[in-house]
Every structure is written in structure tokens, then in C-alpha cells.
Short mmCIF file of C-alpha atoms in Angstrom, two decimals:
data_model
loop_
_atom_site.label_atom_id
_atom_site.label_comp_id
_atom_site.label_asym_id
_atom_site.label_seq_id
_atom_site.Cartn_x
_atom_site.Cartn_y
_atom_site.Cartn_z
CA MET A 165 21.98 -62.46 -8.60
CA ALA A 166 22.50 -65.30 -11.50
CA LYS A 167 22.95 -67.69 -8.32
CA LYS A 168 19.33 -66.04 -6.75
CA LEU A 169 17.54 -66.65 -10.42
CA SER A 170 18.53 -70.17 -10.66
CA VAL A 171 17.44 -70.71 -6.83
CA GLU A 172 13.89 -68.80 -7.60
CA MET A 173 13.53 -71.58 -10.86
CA LYS A 174 14.45 -74.34 -9.04
CA ILE A 175 11.65 -73.84 -6.13
CA LYS A 176 9.34 -72.62 -9.02
CA LYS A 177 10.06 -76.05 -10.97
CA PHE A 178 9.59 -77.38 -7.27
CA ILE A 179 6.03 -75.46 -6.73
CA THR A 180 4.64 -76.60 -10.07
CA TRP A 181 5.54 -80.13 -10.04
CA VAL A 182 4.27 -80.59 -6.90
CA ILE A 183 1.01 -79.01 -8.10
CA TYR A 184 0.41 -80.99 -11.60
CA SER A 185 1.59 -84.36 -10.20
CA GLY A 186 -1.08 -86.96 -9.75
CA LYS A 187 -2.24 -90.32 -10.79
CA SER A 188 -3.47 -90.52 -14.16
CA PRO A 189 -7.21 -88.78 -14.63
CA VAL A 190 -10.65 -91.18 -16.00
CA VAL A 191 -11.17 -89.99 -19.78
CA ILE A 192 -14.30 -89.47 -20.11
CA ASP A 193 -15.04 -90.31 -24.51
CA LYS A 194 -19.47 -90.85 -23.72
CA PRO A 195 -22.20 -89.63 -21.58
CA TYR A 196 -22.00 -91.88 -18.52
CA GLU A 197 -23.12 -90.64 -14.15
CA TYR A 198 -19.47 -90.64 -13.24
CA ILE A 199 -20.59 -88.00 -10.97
CA PRO A 200 -24.12 -88.96 -9.03
CA ILE A 201 -25.90 -86.15 -8.38
CA THR A 202 -27.77 -86.36 -4.71
CA ASP A 203 -30.36 -83.47 -3.59
CA ASP A 204 -26.80 -82.45 -1.59
CA SER A 205 -24.08 -82.56 -4.51
CA LYS A 206 -22.57 -78.90 -4.87
CA ILE A 207 -20.30 -77.98 -7.95
CA LEU A 208 -17.85 -75.36 -8.51
CA PHE A 209 -16.63 -74.05 -12.22
CA LEU A 210 -13.69 -72.82 -12.70
CA ARG A 211 -14.26 -69.49 -15.02
CA GLN A 212 -11.35 -67.17 -14.31
CA ASP A 213 -10.55 -65.39 -17.78
CA ARG A 214 -12.59 -63.75 -19.98
CA ILE A 215 -16.32 -62.44 -21.11
CA GLY A 216 -16.89 -64.29 -23.89
CA ASP A 217 -15.34 -67.78 -22.15
CA VAL A 218 -18.58 -66.92 -19.85
CA ILE A 219 -20.76 -66.52 -22.07
CA VAL A 220 -20.04 -69.54 -24.72
CA SER A 221 -20.16 -71.63 -20.90
CA THR A 222 -24.20 -70.91 -20.74
CA PRO A 223 -25.56 -73.41 -22.94
CA THR A 224 -23.44 -75.78 -20.55
CA PHE A 225 -24.73 -74.43 -17.27
CA LYS A 226 -28.14 -74.37 -18.39
CA LEU A 227 -28.25 -78.19 -19.44
CA ILE A 228 -27.36 -78.90 -15.92
CA LYS A 229 -29.03 -77.08 -14.45
CA LYS A 230 -32.10 -78.01 -16.46
CA LYS A 231 -30.97 -82.14 -15.77
CA TYR A 232 -30.80 -81.55 -11.99
CA PRO A 233 -32.78 -78.53 -10.75
CA ASN A 234 -31.48 -78.74 -7.39
CA LEU A 235 -28.06 -79.04 -7.66
CA LYS A 236 -26.54 -76.35 -6.02
CA MET A 237 -23.93 -74.86 -8.84
CA ASP A 238 -21.00 -71.77 -7.88
CA ILE A 239 -18.87 -70.72 -10.06
CA LEU A 240 -15.47 -68.45 -9.63
CA LEU A 241 -14.76 -65.87 -11.82
CA GLY A 242 -11.66 -63.26 -12.53
CA GLU A 243 -11.01 -59.71 -12.57
CA LYS A 244 -12.10 -59.97 -16.39
CA ASN A 245 -15.14 -60.74 -16.20
CA ILE A 246 -17.04 -60.50 -13.12
CA SER A 247 -18.55 -58.15 -14.87
CA THR A 248 -20.68 -60.93 -15.97
CA GLN A 249 -22.64 -61.67 -13.05
CA ASN A 250 -25.44 -60.73 -13.53
CA ALA A 251 -26.14 -63.00 -16.30
CA LEU A 252 -25.02 -65.71 -13.91
CA ASN A 253 -27.75 -65.66 -10.99
CA ASN A 254 -30.12 -67.84 -12.49
CA TYR A 255 -27.52 -70.88 -12.74
CA PHE A 256 -25.61 -70.15 -9.26
CA ASN A 257 -26.18 -69.93 -5.90
CA HIS A 258 -22.35 -67.69 -4.98
CA ILE A 259 -20.83 -65.97 -7.55
CA TYR A 260 -17.01 -65.93 -6.69
CA PHE A 261 -14.18 -63.41 -7.84
CA TYR A 262 -10.39 -64.24 -7.88
CA LYS A 263 -7.63 -61.66 -7.45
CA LYS A 264 -4.48 -61.85 -8.97
CA ASP A 265 -2.80 -61.03 -5.08
CA ILE A 266 -1.51 -64.49 -3.40
CA SER A 267 -3.33 -62.77 -0.28
CA GLU A 268 -6.74 -62.79 -1.44
CA ILE A 269 -6.04 -66.48 -3.49
CA PHE A 270 -5.24 -67.87 -0.02
CA LYS A 271 -8.54 -66.36 1.87
CA LEU A 272 -10.76 -67.16 -0.34
CA ILE A 273 -8.97 -70.69 -1.11
CA ARG A 274 -10.28 -71.31 2.97
CA THR A 275 -13.33 -70.14 1.88
CA LEU A 276 -13.97 -72.04 -0.52
CA ARG A 277 -12.49 -75.85 1.36
CA LYS A 278 -15.88 -74.68 3.84
CA THR A 279 -17.66 -76.45 1.13
CA GLU A 280 -16.89 -79.75 -0.08
CA TYR A 281 -17.28 -79.60 -3.99
CA THR A 282 -18.61 -83.50 -5.49
CA ALA A 283 -16.70 -81.55 -7.97
CA VAL A 284 -14.44 -78.55 -9.44
CA VAL A 285 -15.09 -78.47 -13.35
CA ASP A 286 -12.18 -76.77 -15.02
CA LEU A 287 -13.40 -74.68 -18.16
CA LEU A 288 -10.27 -73.36 -19.44
CA ALA A 289 -9.26 -75.29 -22.64
CA ARG A 290 -5.16 -75.45 -21.10
CA THR A 291 -5.05 -75.74 -17.35
CA SER A 292 -3.47 -72.30 -15.78
CA LEU A 293 -1.19 -72.62 -13.12
CA THR A 294 -4.06 -70.89 -11.12
CA SER A 295 -7.24 -73.67 -11.98
CA ALA A 296 -4.05 -76.13 -10.98
CA ILE A 297 -3.64 -74.29 -7.83
CA PHE A 298 -8.02 -74.85 -6.92
CA LEU A 299 -7.88 -77.83 -7.79
CA ARG A 300 -4.46 -79.21 -5.80
CA LEU A 301 -6.07 -77.42 -2.52
CA LEU A 302 -10.27 -77.46 -2.73
CA LYS A 303 -11.47 -80.28 -1.22
CA ALA A 304 -13.18 -82.10 -4.05
CA LYS A 305 -14.67 -85.49 -4.72
CA ASN A 306 -14.07 -85.60 -8.53
CA LYS A 307 -12.24 -82.78 -10.49
CA ILE A 308 -12.82 -82.47 -14.23
CA GLY A 309 -11.49 -81.06 -16.80
CA ILE A 310 -10.58 -81.27 -20.82
CA ASN A 311 -8.31 -83.62 -22.32
CA GLU A 312 -4.39 -81.81 -23.56
CA VAL A 313 -1.24 -83.66 -23.43
CA ASP A 314 0.07 -81.12 -21.00
CA ASN A 315 -0.83 -81.37 -16.93
CA VAL A 316 -4.54 -83.90 -16.97
CA ASN A 317 -2.75 -84.95 -13.50
CA THR A 318 -4.30 -82.61 -12.29
CA TYR A 319 -7.55 -84.10 -13.06
CA SER A 320 -9.23 -86.94 -12.27
CA LEU A 321 -11.91 -86.97 -14.69
CA VAL A 322 -10.82 -85.93 -18.09
CA ILE A 323 -13.20 -85.13 -21.75
CA ASN A 324 -11.97 -86.71 -24.03
CA ASP A 325 -12.14 -86.28 -28.14
CA VAL A 326 -11.98 -82.81 -28.64
CA ASN A 327 -10.76 -81.44 -31.84
CA LYS A 328 -9.57 -77.58 -31.45
CA SER A 329 -10.32 -77.41 -35.43
CA THR A 330 -13.86 -78.51 -36.32
CA GLN A 331 -15.64 -78.12 -33.26
CA HIS A 332 -16.77 -74.96 -32.29
CA ILE A 333 -15.93 -73.17 -28.50
CA ILE A 334 -19.21 -73.43 -27.55
CA GLU A 335 -19.29 -77.89 -28.58
CA ARG A 336 -15.64 -78.12 -27.21
CA THR A 337 -16.78 -76.18 -23.79
CA ALA A 338 -20.00 -78.16 -23.90
CA SER A 339 -18.54 -81.29 -23.60
CA ILE A 340 -17.87 -81.23 -19.94
CA LEU A 341 -21.45 -82.17 -20.16
CA ARG A 342 -20.93 -86.37 -20.56
CA ALA A 343 -19.56 -86.20 -16.69
CA PHE A 344 -23.02 -85.32 -15.81
CA ASN A 345 -24.46 -87.91 -18.12
CA ILE A 346 -25.65 -85.47 -21.19
CA ASN A 347 -24.94 -86.25 -24.12
CA PRO A 348 -24.44 -82.54 -25.92
CA GLU A 349 -24.40 -83.92 -29.46
CA VAL A 350 -28.48 -84.00 -29.49
CA GLU A 351 -29.11 -80.86 -27.08
CA ASN A 352 -29.65 -77.33 -28.02
CA LEU A 353 -26.16 -75.80 -27.51
CA GLU A 354 -27.17 -72.06 -28.57
CA LEU A 355 -25.83 -69.22 -26.87
CA GLU A 356 -28.29 -67.27 -24.12
CA TYR A 357 -27.92 -63.87 -22.45
CA LYS A 358 -30.55 -62.57 -20.31
CA LEU A 359 -31.55 -59.23 -19.87
CA SER A 360 -34.38 -56.82 -17.95
CA ASP A 361 -37.13 -55.33 -19.57
CA GLU A 362 -36.22 -52.57 -17.90
CA ILE A 363 -32.65 -52.26 -18.89
CA ILE A 364 -33.97 -52.81 -22.93
CA GLN A 365 -35.94 -50.22 -22.56
CA LYS A 366 -33.52 -47.49 -20.70
CA VAL A 367 -30.67 -48.42 -23.06
CA LYS A 368 -32.47 -47.70 -26.07
CA SER A 369 -34.68 -44.63 -24.51
CA ASN A 370 -31.16 -43.22 -23.39
CA ALA A 371 -29.43 -43.99 -27.34
CA ALA A 372 -32.25 -42.90 -28.83
CA ILE A 373 -32.72 -45.52 -30.84
CA ASP A 374 -35.24 -46.08 -33.89
CA LYS A 375 -35.94 -49.13 -34.83
CA THR A 376 -37.98 -47.78 -37.65
CA ILE A 377 -35.17 -48.04 -39.73
CA PHE A 378 -32.44 -50.09 -39.71
CA THR A 379 -29.58 -49.73 -36.98
CA LEU A 380 -25.61 -51.22 -37.29
CA GLY A 381 -23.73 -51.73 -34.33
CA ILE A 382 -19.72 -51.27 -34.69
CA ASN A 383 -17.76 -52.30 -31.98
CA LEU A 384 -14.17 -50.25 -32.80
CA SER A 385 -12.53 -51.91 -29.82
CA GLY A 386 -11.02 -55.56 -29.73
CA SER A 387 -9.48 -57.79 -27.17
CA ARG A 388 -6.58 -55.73 -28.44
CA ARG A 389 -5.12 -52.84 -30.30
CA SER A 390 -3.58 -55.64 -33.22
CA ARG A 391 -7.78 -56.14 -33.39
CA PHE A 392 -8.79 -52.73 -34.62
CA TRP A 393 -9.46 -52.39 -38.26
CA GLY A 394 -8.94 -48.91 -38.58
CA ALA A 395 -10.29 -45.54 -38.17
CA GLN A 396 -10.61 -44.62 -42.15
CA ASN A 397 -11.51 -47.98 -42.95
CA ASN A 398 -14.36 -47.53 -40.50
CA ILE A 399 -14.68 -43.80 -42.14
CA ASP A 400 -14.75 -45.12 -45.58
CA PHE A 401 -17.37 -47.86 -45.61
CA ILE A 402 -20.26 -45.52 -42.68
CA ASN A 403 -19.34 -43.84 -45.85
CA GLN A 404 -20.27 -45.29 -48.77
CA ILE A 405 -23.50 -47.09 -46.79
CA VAL A 406 -24.74 -44.38 -45.22
CA SER A 407 -24.48 -42.44 -49.24
CA LYS A 408 -25.98 -46.03 -50.98
CA TYR A 409 -28.36 -46.19 -48.49
CA ASN A 410 -31.29 -43.91 -46.68
CA ASP A 411 -32.15 -45.37 -44.26
CA ILE A 412 -29.70 -46.39 -41.99
CA GLU A 413 -28.21 -44.90 -38.29
CA VAL A 414 -24.57 -46.50 -37.22
CA LEU A 415 -23.53 -46.61 -33.07
CA LEU A 416 -20.76 -46.66 -32.76
CA PHE A 417 -19.56 -49.21 -28.95
CA ALA A 418 -16.16 -48.17 -28.00
CA THR A 419 -14.55 -48.23 -24.86
CA PRO A 420 -13.05 -44.00 -23.32
CA ASP A 421 -9.42 -45.62 -24.63
CA TYR A 422 -11.04 -45.62 -27.96
CA TYR A 423 -13.72 -41.84 -27.78
CA ASP A 424 -10.10 -40.54 -29.80
CA ILE A 425 -10.38 -42.36 -32.46
CA VAL A 426 -14.71 -41.91 -32.84
CA GLU A 427 -14.32 -38.68 -32.49
CA THR A 428 -12.24 -38.85 -35.87
CA ILE A 429 -14.38 -41.67 -37.00
CA SER A 430 -17.95 -39.16 -36.48
CA SER A 431 -16.23 -35.85 -38.10
CA GLN A 432 -15.92 -37.51 -41.01
CA THR A 433 -19.23 -38.85 -41.65
CA THR A 434 -23.28 -38.82 -41.10
CA LYS A 435 -25.29 -40.65 -39.58
CA ALA A 436 -22.06 -42.14 -37.36
CA ARG A 437 -22.58 -41.68 -32.97
CA LEU A 438 -20.85 -43.21 -30.74
CA VAL A 439 -23.37 -44.81 -27.22
CA LYS A 440 -22.05 -45.15 -24.34
CA THR A 441 -23.04 -47.84 -22.32
CA ALA A 442 -22.47 -47.97 -18.45
CA SER A 443 -22.24 -51.69 -17.47
CA LEU A 444 -22.59 -54.77 -19.70
CA ASP A 445 -25.52 -55.85 -19.17
CA GLU A 446 -25.47 -51.85 -21.24
CA TYR A 447 -23.86 -52.80 -23.34
CA ALA A 448 -25.36 -56.34 -24.30
CA ALA A 449 -28.45 -54.52 -24.35
CA ALA A 450 -27.54 -51.54 -27.17
CA ILE A 451 -26.32 -55.04 -29.44
CA SER A 452 -29.45 -56.78 -28.58
CA LEU A 453 -31.21 -53.44 -30.64
CA CYS A 454 -29.41 -53.40 -33.30
CA ASP A 455 -30.53 -54.87 -36.51
CA GLY A 456 -27.08 -56.02 -37.58
CA LEU A 457 -23.11 -55.78 -36.08
CA LEU A 458 -19.61 -54.99 -37.55
CA THR A 459 -17.02 -56.26 -35.13
CA PRO A 460 -13.91 -57.60 -34.28
CA ASP A 461 -14.33 -58.41 -30.91
CA THR A 462 -15.27 -62.06 -30.22
CA SER A 463 -16.95 -61.18 -27.03
CA ALA A 464 -19.18 -58.97 -28.91
CA VAL A 465 -19.87 -62.10 -31.07
CA GLN A 466 -21.34 -64.34 -28.93
CA TYR A 467 -23.88 -61.25 -27.93
CA SER A 468 -24.93 -61.06 -31.07
CA ALA A 469 -24.63 -64.50 -31.50
CA ALA A 470 -27.12 -64.30 -27.98
CA PHE A 471 -29.00 -61.69 -29.62
CA LYS A 472 -29.65 -63.70 -32.80
CA VAL A 473 -28.42 -60.31 -34.77
CA PRO A 474 -26.84 -60.32 -37.89
CA CYS A 475 -22.90 -60.30 -37.43
CA ILE A 476 -20.06 -59.73 -39.14
CA ALA A 477 -17.17 -60.45 -37.86
CA LEU A 478 -13.70 -59.43 -38.97
CA TYR A 479 -11.05 -62.18 -37.81
CA ASN A 480 -7.31 -62.23 -39.11
CA ASN A 481 -4.99 -65.19 -40.45
CA TYR A 482 -6.18 -67.24 -37.18
CA ARG A 483 -6.01 -70.34 -38.55
CA TYR A 484 -2.77 -69.72 -39.92
CA ASN A 485 -0.91 -69.17 -36.47
CA SER A 486 -3.03 -71.75 -34.75
CA GLU A 487 -5.46 -74.69 -35.02
CA GLU A 488 -8.05 -73.36 -33.52
CA MET A 489 -11.18 -72.97 -35.62
CA PRO A 490 -11.71 -69.18 -35.41
CA TRP A 491 -14.62 -67.95 -32.14
CA PHE A 492 -17.53 -68.11 -35.10
CA PRO A 493 -20.95 -66.22 -34.38
CA TYR A 494 -22.42 -70.60 -33.35
CA LYS A 495 -24.43 -71.56 -36.30
CA ALA A 496 -24.22 -67.85 -38.10
CA GLU A 497 -20.69 -67.74 -39.42
CA GLN A 498 -21.76 -67.20 -43.10
CA TYR A 499 -21.04 -63.45 -42.34
CA SER A 500 -18.04 -63.82 -40.69
CA ILE A 501 -14.19 -62.61 -42.84
CA GLU A 502 -11.23 -64.11 -42.20
CA GLY A 503 -8.62 -61.64 -43.30
CA THR A 504 -4.51 -62.76 -45.11
CA SER A 505 -2.73 -61.38 -43.00
CA ASP A 506 -1.56 -61.04 -39.19
CA PHE A 507 -2.91 -56.86 -39.53
CA MET A 508 -6.41 -56.76 -38.89
CA ASP A 509 -6.77 -53.20 -41.01
CA ASP A 510 -5.55 -55.13 -44.26
CA ILE A 511 -9.04 -56.56 -45.07
CA PRO A 512 -10.85 -54.80 -47.49
CA VAL A 513 -13.71 -52.01 -47.21
CA GLU A 514 -15.03 -53.54 -50.15
CA THR A 515 -15.88 -57.11 -48.87
CA VAL A 516 -17.26 -55.57 -45.27
CA ILE A 517 -19.33 -53.95 -47.98
CA GLU A 518 -20.45 -56.96 -49.53
CA ARG A 519 -20.67 -58.72 -46.31
CA PHE A 520 -23.75 -55.74 -45.29
CA GLU A 521 -25.31 -55.88 -48.28
CA LEU A 522 -26.45 -59.07 -47.45
CA VAL A 523 -27.21 -58.56 -43.88
CA TYR A 524 -29.11 -55.40 -45.37
CA ASN A 525 -31.24 -57.82 -47.79
CA ASP A 526 -31.92 -59.92 -45.22
CA TYR A 527 -33.36 -57.56 -42.92
CA LEU A 528 -35.40 -56.20 -45.46
CA SER A 529 -37.16 -59.78 -46.87
CA ALA A 530 -38.11 -60.74 -43.43
CA LYS A 531 -39.31 -57.31 -43.09
CA SER A 532 -41.31 -57.23 -46.24
CA LYS A 533 -42.77 -61.03 -44.53
CA SER A 534 -43.70 -59.38 -41.39
CA PRO A 535 -47.08 -58.44 -40.45
CA ASN A 536 -46.62 -55.26 -39.36
CA SER A 537 -44.43 -54.07 -42.08
#
């Protein structure tokens, strides 16, 4: 058995060496026309990770499309973010779906090889083996990625000077624009997420959202259970704000595996109810209709930024374990709370209430200045 594992490890090591070997790439540290774009140019983006990663990439897609309106752009999504495809239709000619199945992968590669891409752009901060396989096997004159210590030989061009500790994830992703002769430092990188008026009205009607009072959305589900703030924390928080402010409604957003927790919270609070959504776009529309959002989930954080919804974003002691800046709401992190431990439920209710009062007071101030108030 040990001998068999040793052989398998050697084979895997050899495959990895073949995939990642190559010449050192050209390093990009300023905007320049590294990729001459013509009417025949075709670009493929690799973005087969999570929902939030797609959302933070939309400014990059938008700016490339703005500069090169005739450019044909395709994108590769994965199982965790294929639900974002409706929001990408404005940018891409084809949206491909990557499934973790070896036969499906090579079938997809055969399909993609029929298109001779001008460039393949890997938007993952650190190259995955999956991305490396696609980069190695697809026909492309240029293969572009972000400069990391490992695996840079996978690319022909890499973006330099990306600082994880001081740059927002949106800015780090947008650094890829330099390869297209676009300076991200002078561009508007605000998020956008396109929704139809029909879906917004549908959600507003189905969820019976009353826009004459303050609507607080609470997203219970994080990307993993360790990001859950805790049932009792949510109960105490809701009861305290509802007892102090009468004109408040609380909408709970959760995946089905949290419905038992929703039942517990709803039964021990008033003015808190579950809003079920049938699709990612409906969920996004529900967030867009809120006057404030409380969430431990970074995808919801980016939706709030796209819709200009004030967001109380909860984080554990992220910076203690990583040099990377947390995924704050872009240019709107003033309500965010960073905990002092690895456990999200250690964040005090009192601290969250303080942030909520800031959001609520800003809402009242804006409402008093509105001509319709």
C-alpha cells in the first residue's frame, strides 16, 4: 500500500511539474498595450471560484468592455458561482461551466480549444491546479495572471505590485487591467450588479416589503458554520433594536440548512421573519430593497456595496491569520466590525447595536432631507 501511494505521489509530482514548468513571464507594473486588441480578438477569463469573487470582478469586466466594445469575451465559472451568470450577460459572449469531473473537464477543454483566444486571464489570486491545466492546454497567445511567489511560470504575463494588506480585493483584481492598457488607479471601480425591474418588484411584492419603514436585512448564513454569529446573539440584537425603535422590520435571509435556527429566532423575537428567495437574483433583489444589512457573509457584503445598502459586516480576527485585507464593503467599511478571536459569535451584541444606530441615524438624516419625506 505504501509503495502504491509512493508511485501515485511521484506521478502527481511529475504532472504538477509539467503543468507549472515554463519560461519566466513578462512582469507588468504599469498600463501598456501588452495585448493588441483588434475586432477579431477573443479573451477568456477564468473565474471558477465563489459568488463573491465574481461580484468583485465586475468593475474589471465593465472597464475592459467599455474600452473595447467589440471585444469578444468569454468566461469560465464553477459549481459554486454558476448562479451569477445572469448578471454577466452584458459582458460576455459565452459563459462556460466547469464541473469537477475529469471527463467533463477534458470535454470542456476540447470545446474551448476550438477558439484560439488572444489571451486567457486567470483572476484567481493564487493559481489553482485547475487553472494551471486550462492555461497549459488552451490555445492562447497570452496567458495572464497576478504575480505570486509560486507558479508564475504558468503565465506569459504577470501583474506586479499587488499589495494584499493595503489593497481592497476589488483593486487587486482590477490590477489585471494594466495588461489592457487601462490604469485602474484612475478608474471608477464601484461595483454593479444588474437586476431587472421585474424581479425587484416581484421580490418586493412576494416578501411584502414596506418601504415606508426601516427594513433591516440579516443574512444568517456564512460560507461556513464558523462564520455564524449565533442564534442568541441575533435574538438579543433584534429584541433590543425593536424595543427601542418602533418603525423597524427585520428580514432574515438564510439557506435551508439554517431554517431551524430561523424558527428559533422568529419564535423569540417580534418583527423578524424569513424571506425565502428562489434564485440568486431574487436574493440580490431582496438585499437591494433593504435600508441596512447585517451579515457575516462576504458575498452579501459585496451585494450591499453594489446596491449602496449600508452594511454592518462581521469578521473574525481575520488579519491575525492572514496578511490580506478583509473583504470590506468597497469604500464603505465604516460600519464593519472585526472580532478579536477566531469565533464570530464572540463579537458583542452591544458593538453591533452601536453600528446599527449609526446606520439608522444616517437613514433618518437622509430621509429628513428627501423631498418626498
